[in-house]
Short mmCIF file of C-alpha atoms and ligand atoms in Angstrom, two decimals:
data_model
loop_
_atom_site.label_atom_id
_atom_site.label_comp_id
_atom_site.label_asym_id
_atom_site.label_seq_id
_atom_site.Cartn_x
_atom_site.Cartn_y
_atom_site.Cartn_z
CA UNK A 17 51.25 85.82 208.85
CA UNK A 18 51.97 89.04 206.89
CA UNK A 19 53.76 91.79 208.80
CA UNK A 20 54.13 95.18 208.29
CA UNK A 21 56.15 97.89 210.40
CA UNK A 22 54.33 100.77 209.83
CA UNK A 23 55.57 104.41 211.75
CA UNK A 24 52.33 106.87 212.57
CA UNK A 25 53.49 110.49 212.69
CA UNK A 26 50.05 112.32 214.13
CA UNK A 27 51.96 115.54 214.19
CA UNK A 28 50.65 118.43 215.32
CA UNK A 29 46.54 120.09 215.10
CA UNK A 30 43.82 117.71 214.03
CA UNK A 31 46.45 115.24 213.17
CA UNK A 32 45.89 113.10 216.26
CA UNK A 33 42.14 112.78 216.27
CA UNK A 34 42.46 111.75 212.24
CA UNK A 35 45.25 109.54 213.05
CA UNK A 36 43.32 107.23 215.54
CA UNK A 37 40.45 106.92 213.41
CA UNK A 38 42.40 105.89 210.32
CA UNK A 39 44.95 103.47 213.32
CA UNK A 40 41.08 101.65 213.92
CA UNK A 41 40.59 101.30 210.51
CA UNK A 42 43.92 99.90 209.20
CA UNK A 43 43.89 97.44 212.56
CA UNK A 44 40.23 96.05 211.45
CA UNK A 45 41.36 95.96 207.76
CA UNK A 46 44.52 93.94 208.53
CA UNK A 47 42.72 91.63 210.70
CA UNK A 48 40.60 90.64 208.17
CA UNK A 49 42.47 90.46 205.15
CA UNK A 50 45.01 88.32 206.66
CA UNK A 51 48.18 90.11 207.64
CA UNK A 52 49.48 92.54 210.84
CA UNK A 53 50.47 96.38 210.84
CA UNK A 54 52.91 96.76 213.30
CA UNK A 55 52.66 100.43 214.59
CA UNK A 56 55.47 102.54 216.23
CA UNK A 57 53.95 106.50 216.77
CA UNK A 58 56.64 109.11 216.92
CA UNK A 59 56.88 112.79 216.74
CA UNK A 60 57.30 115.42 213.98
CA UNK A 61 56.38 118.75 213.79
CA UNK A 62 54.97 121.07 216.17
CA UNK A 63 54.40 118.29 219.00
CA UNK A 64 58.53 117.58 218.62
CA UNK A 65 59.36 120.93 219.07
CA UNK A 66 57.66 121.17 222.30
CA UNK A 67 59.29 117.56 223.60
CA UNK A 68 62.60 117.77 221.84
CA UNK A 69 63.29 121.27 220.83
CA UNK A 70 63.47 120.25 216.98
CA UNK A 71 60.82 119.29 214.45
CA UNK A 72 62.48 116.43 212.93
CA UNK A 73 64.03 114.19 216.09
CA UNK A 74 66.50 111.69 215.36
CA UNK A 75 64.41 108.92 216.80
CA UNK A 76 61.53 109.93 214.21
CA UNK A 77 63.68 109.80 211.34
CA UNK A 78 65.64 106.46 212.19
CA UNK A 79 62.44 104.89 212.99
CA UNK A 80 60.78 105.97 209.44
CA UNK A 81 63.84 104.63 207.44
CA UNK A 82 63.68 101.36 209.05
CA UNK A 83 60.29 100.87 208.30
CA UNK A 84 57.69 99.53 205.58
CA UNK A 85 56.03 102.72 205.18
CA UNK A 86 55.24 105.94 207.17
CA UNK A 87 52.05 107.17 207.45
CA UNK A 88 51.61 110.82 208.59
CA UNK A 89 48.42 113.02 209.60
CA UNK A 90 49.61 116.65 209.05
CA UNK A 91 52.03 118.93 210.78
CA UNK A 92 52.15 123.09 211.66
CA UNK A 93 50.38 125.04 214.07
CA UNK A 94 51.22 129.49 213.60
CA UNK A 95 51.74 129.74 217.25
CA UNK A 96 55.47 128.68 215.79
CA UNK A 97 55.67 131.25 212.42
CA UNK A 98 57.95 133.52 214.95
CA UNK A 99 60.53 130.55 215.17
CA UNK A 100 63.82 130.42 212.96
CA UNK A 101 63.19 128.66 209.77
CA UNK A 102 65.27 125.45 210.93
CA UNK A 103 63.02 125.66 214.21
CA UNK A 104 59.61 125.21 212.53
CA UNK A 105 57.50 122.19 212.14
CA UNK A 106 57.30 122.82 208.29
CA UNK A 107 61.27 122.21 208.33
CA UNK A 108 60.61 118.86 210.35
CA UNK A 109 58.68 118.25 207.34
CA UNK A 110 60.61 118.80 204.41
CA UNK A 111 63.77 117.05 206.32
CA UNK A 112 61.89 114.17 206.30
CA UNK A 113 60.92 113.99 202.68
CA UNK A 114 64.89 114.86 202.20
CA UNK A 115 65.77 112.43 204.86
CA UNK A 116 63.97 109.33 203.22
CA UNK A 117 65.16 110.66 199.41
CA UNK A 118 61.07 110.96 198.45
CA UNK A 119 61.42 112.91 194.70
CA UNK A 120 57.66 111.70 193.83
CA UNK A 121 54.68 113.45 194.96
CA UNK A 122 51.42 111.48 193.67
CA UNK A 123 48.16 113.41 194.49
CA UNK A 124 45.25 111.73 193.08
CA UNK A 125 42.24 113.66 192.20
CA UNK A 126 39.31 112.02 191.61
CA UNK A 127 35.87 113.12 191.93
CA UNK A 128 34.07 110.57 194.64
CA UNK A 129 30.29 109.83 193.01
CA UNK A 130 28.30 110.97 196.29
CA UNK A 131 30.38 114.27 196.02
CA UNK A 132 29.67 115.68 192.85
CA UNK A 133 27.39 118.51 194.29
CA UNK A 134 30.31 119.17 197.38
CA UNK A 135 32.28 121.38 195.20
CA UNK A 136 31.96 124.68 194.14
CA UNK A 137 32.49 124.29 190.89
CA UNK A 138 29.52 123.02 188.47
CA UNK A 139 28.52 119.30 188.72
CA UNK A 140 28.65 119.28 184.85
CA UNK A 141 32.41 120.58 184.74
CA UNK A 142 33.51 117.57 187.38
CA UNK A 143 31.85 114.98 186.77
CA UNK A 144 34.17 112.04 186.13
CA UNK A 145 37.50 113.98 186.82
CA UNK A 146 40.32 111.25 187.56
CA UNK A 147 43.77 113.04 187.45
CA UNK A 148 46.65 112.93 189.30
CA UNK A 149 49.46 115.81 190.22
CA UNK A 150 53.15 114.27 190.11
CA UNK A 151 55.01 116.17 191.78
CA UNK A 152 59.16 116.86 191.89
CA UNK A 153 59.47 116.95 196.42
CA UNK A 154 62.72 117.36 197.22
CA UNK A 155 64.19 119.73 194.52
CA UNK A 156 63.26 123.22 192.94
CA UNK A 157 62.97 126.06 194.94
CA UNK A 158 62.11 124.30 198.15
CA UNK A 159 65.54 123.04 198.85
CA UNK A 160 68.01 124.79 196.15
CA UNK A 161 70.69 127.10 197.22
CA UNK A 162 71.81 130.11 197.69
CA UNK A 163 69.03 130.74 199.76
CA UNK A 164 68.62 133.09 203.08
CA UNK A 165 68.53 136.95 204.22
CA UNK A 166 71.17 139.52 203.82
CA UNK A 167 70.81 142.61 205.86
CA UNK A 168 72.29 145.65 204.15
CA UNK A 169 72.42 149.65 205.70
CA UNK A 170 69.12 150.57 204.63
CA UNK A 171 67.29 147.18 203.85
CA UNK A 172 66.71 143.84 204.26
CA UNK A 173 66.74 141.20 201.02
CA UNK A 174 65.41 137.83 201.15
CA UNK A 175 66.24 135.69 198.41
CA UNK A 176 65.90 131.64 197.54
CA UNK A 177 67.22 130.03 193.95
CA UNK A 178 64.33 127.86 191.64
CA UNK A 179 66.67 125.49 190.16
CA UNK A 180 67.08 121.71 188.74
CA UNK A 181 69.46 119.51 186.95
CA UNK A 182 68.76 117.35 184.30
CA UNK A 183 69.34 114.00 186.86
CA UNK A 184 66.31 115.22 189.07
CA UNK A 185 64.07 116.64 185.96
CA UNK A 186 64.65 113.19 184.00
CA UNK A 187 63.90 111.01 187.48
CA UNK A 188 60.66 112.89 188.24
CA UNK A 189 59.34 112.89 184.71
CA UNK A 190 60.16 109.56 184.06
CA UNK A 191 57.89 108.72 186.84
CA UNK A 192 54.95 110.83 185.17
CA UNK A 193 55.42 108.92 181.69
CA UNK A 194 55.45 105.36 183.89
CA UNK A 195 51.78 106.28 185.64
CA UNK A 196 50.55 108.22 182.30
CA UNK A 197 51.01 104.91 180.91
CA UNK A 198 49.55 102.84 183.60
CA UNK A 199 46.07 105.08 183.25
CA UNK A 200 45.08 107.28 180.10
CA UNK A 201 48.56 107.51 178.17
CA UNK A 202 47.91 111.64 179.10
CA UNK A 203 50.66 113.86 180.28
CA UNK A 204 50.24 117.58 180.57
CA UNK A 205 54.25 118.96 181.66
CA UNK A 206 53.64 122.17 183.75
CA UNK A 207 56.60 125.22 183.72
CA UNK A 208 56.95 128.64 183.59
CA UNK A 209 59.17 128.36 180.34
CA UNK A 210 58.07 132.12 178.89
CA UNK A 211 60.01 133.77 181.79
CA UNK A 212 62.04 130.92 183.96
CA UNK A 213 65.25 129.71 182.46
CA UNK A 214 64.77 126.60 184.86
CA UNK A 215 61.79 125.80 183.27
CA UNK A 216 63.63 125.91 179.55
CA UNK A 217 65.33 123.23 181.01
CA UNK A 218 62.73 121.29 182.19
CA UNK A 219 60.50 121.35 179.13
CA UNK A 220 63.63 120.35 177.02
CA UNK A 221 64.24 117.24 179.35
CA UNK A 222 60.52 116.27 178.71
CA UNK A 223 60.86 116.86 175.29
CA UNK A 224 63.56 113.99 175.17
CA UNK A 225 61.38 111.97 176.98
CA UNK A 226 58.58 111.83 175.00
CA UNK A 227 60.93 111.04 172.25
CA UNK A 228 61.45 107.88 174.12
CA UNK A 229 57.89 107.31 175.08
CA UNK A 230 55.96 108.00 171.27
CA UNK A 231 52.60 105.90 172.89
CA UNK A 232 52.13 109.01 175.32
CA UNK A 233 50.48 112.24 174.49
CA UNK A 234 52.24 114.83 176.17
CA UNK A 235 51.79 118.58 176.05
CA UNK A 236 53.34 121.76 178.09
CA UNK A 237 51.26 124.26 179.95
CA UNK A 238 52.23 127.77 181.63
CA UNK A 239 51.86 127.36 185.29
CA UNK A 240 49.66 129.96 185.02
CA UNK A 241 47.31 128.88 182.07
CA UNK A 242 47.62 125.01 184.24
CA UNK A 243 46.11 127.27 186.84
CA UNK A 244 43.23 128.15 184.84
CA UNK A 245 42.08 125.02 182.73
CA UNK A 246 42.22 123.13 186.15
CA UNK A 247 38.82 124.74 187.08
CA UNK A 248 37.92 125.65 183.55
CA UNK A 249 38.44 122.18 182.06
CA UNK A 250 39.55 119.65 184.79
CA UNK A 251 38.70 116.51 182.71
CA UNK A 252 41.33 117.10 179.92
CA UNK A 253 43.94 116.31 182.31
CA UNK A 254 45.64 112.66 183.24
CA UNK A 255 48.71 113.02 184.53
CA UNK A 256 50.05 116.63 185.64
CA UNK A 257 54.02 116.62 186.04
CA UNK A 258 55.10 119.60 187.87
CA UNK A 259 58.22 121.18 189.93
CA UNK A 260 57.93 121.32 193.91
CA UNK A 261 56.23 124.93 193.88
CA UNK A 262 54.12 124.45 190.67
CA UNK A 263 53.11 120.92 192.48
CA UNK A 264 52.17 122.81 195.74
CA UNK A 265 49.88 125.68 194.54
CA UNK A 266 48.19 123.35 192.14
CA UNK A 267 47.67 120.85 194.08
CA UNK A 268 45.58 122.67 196.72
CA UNK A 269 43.23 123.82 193.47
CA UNK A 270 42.50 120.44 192.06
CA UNK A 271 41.60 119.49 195.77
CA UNK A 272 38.80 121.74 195.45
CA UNK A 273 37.56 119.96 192.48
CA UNK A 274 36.68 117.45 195.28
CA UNK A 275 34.59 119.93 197.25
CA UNK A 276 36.87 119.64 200.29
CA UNK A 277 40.85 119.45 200.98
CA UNK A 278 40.25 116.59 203.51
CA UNK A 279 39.47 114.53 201.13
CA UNK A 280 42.52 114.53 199.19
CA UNK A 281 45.41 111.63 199.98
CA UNK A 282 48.62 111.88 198.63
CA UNK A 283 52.14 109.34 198.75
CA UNK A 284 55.95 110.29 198.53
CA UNK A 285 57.94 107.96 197.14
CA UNK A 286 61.96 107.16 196.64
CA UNK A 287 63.86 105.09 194.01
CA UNK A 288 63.79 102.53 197.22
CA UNK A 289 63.06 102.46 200.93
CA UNK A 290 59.99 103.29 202.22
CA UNK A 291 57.24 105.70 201.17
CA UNK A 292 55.48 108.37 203.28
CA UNK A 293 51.78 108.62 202.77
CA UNK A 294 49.67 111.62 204.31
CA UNK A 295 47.08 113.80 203.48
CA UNK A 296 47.96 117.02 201.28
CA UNK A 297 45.60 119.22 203.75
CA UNK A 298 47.17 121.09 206.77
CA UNK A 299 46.69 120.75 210.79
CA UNK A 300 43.63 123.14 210.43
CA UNK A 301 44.33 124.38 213.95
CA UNK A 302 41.24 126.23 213.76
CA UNK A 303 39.32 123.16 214.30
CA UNK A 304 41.72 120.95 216.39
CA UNK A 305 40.70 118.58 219.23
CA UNK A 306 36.91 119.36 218.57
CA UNK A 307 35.69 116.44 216.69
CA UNK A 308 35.60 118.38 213.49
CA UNK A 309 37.75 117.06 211.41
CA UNK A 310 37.50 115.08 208.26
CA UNK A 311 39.58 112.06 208.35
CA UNK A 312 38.75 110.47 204.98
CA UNK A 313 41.87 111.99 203.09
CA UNK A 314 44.10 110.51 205.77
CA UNK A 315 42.06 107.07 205.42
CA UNK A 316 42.60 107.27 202.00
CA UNK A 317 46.32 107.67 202.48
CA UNK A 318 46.32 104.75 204.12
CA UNK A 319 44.92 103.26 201.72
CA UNK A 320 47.59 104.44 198.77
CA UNK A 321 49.41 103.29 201.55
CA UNK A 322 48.52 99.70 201.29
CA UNK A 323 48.18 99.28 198.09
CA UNK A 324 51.68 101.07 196.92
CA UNK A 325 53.73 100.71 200.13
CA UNK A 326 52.52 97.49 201.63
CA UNK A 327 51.25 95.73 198.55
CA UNK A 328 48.13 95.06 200.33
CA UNK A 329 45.58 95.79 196.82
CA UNK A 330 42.78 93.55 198.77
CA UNK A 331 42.51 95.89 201.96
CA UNK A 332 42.99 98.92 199.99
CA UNK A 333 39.96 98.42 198.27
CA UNK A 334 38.14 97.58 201.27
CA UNK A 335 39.49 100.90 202.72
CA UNK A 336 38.23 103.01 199.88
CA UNK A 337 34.71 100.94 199.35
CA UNK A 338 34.43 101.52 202.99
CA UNK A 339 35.18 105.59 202.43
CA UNK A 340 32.32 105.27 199.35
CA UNK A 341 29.80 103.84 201.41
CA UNK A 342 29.84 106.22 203.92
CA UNK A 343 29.38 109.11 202.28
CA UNK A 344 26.74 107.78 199.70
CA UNK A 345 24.70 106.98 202.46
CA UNK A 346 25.33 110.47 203.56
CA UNK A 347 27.52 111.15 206.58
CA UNK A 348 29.61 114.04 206.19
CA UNK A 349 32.18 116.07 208.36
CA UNK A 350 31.39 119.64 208.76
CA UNK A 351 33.55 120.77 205.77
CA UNK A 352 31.32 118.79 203.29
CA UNK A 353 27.70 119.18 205.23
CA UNK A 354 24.79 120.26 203.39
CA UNK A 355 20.96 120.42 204.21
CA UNK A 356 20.43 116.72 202.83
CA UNK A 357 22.70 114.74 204.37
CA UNK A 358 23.46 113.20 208.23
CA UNK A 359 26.75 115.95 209.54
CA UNK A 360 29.18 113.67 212.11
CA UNK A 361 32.06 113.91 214.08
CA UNK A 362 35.38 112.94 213.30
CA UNK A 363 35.30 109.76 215.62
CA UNK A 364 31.76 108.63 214.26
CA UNK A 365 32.70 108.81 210.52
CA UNK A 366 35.47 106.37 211.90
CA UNK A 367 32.63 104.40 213.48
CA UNK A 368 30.86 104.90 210.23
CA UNK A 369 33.76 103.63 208.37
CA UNK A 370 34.41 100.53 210.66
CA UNK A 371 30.96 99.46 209.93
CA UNK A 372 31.08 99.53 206.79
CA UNK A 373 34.22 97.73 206.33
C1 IPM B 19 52.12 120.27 201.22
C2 IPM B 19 52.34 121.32 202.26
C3 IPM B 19 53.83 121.41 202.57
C4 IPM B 19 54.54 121.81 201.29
C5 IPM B 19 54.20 122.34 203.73
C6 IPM B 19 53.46 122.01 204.99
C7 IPM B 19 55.68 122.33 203.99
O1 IPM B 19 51.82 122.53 201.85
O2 IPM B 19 52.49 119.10 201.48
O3 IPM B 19 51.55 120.58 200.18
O4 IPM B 19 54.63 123.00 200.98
O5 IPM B 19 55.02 120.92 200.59
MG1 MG B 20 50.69 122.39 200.05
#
């Protein structure tokens, strides 16, 4: 049989209630599609602060890079914003994306058919959105240096650098012409080139690119202007290339295009090794531990999961019929409820979801 070794971070806030929903799921979808998820859980985040004193242990990051994939629920909690930087689960984070070299951010946006009335925005300016954000992770102002604090006599100055080298702007975009060319042929480059001289670069290193690639359409948009036609005109875009910061902000808007941030998946990939697939939605401490939570972007991870990590097309479908089902027969979480449809728990959406397998 098929074997996978798959490493489950549940992390810190609603991440463990989402996680053994989705741990259900991928057992019953393995089971019957022929093949066998070996899971090791470890810590990251908040939760490995508390046991080991640091948000990234060596155990959890040894463990990811030997396995198939990682799949992670979601990380932070503010009872830690008073910690030093290196001390905080976002840091545990971001190691690990350094750690296992993963440059390429895919967040797929597409607008589920039972949700078109979830979001805020107008059914008529949704509809049929299918995009996807491709974004640069371990680069940009995230992880360049300098970076840091200097006190002086009379003030304090915080300070980090936005910057990128041809190597990591050619990598990333390269990646963005490959999927633009696996779906619509569309790519929209995103920069701040009026202002950033970072961005000068990056827009020339596209520019060569599309040289290369004449079969794809590509155009450049402000970060601020990509901002804008996201919830203006959503269905003009395909692919959406961006830097780490650019990606983040974004990202988070065309979510909303979805009606709810738990329902957007998202997978971080290398040039080899495995990839990490989690949802791009936070802890939500807020709601933790009381059966609130949405676990469908997290399913849906797993899913991107299984069919891009694990090669597993078959049961990735099956994941995401399963996720289509349920809500056109109208189960929602809390985040998504509305007058006509059947609200649930996290753990009976899972239920829901098993079922409908
Ligand atoms: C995301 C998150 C992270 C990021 C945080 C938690 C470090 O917002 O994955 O979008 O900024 O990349
Ligand atoms: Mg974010």
């Amino acid at each position: 049989m098929r074997q996978h070794q798959v490493v489950l971070l549940p992390g810190d806030g609603i991440g463990p209630e989402i996680t053994s929903v989705t741990r259900l799921l991928l057992e019953a979808v393995s089971k019957k599609h022929g093949f066998q998820l070996i899971f090791e859980q470890h810590q990251i985040g908040g939760s490995a602060i508390e046991t080991n004193g640091t948000p990234l242990p060596e155990a959890t990051l040894s463990a990811c890079k030997k396995s198939d994939s990682v799949l992670l629920a979601a990380i932070g909690d503010p009872k830690y914003d008073t910690l030093p930087r290196e001390k905080r689960p976002e840091t545990g984070l971001l190691e690990l994306r350094a750690g296992l070299e993963l440059f390429a951010n895919l967040r797929p946006v597409k607008i589920r058919p039972a949700l078109t009335s979830a979001s805020t925005l107008k059914k008529e300016v949704i509809e049929g959105v299918d995009l996807l954000v491709v974004r640069e992770l371990t680069g940009g102002i995230y992880f360049a240096k300098p970076k840091g604090r200097i006190k002086t006599n009379t003030e304090e100055r915080a300070f980090n650098t936005m910057s990128y080298c041809t190597s990591e702007i050619d990598r990333i975009a390269k990646v963005g012409f490959e999927l633009a060319k696996q779906r619509k042929g569309k790519l929209c480059s995103v920069d701040k080139a009026n202002v950033l001289d970072v961005s000068q670069l990056w827009r020339e290193r596209v520019e060569i690119l599309k040289q290369q690639n004449p079969d794809i359409e590509v155009n450049h948009l402000y970060v601020d202007n990509a901002a804008m036609q996201l919830v203006k005109d959503p269905r003009q875009f395909d692919v959406l290339l961006t830097s780490n910061l650019f990606g983040d902000i974004l990202s988070d808007e065309a979510a909303m295009l979805s009606g709810s941030i738990g329902m957007l998946p998202s997978a971080s990939l290398g040039s080899k090794g495995p990839g990490l697939f989690e949802p791009v939605h936070g802890s939500a401490p807020d709601i933790a531990g009381r059966n609130l939570a949405n676990p469908l972007a997290m399913v849906l991870s797993a899913s991107m999961m299984l069919r891009i990590g694990l090669k597993e097309t078959k049961a990735a479908e099956a994941l995401e019929t399963s996720v289509d089902k349920v809500l056109s027969a109208g189960f929602r979480t809390k985040d998504l409820a509305n007058e006509s449809c059947t609200e649930l728990g996290c753990e009976e959406i899972g239920n829901e979801l098993l079922k409908a397998l």
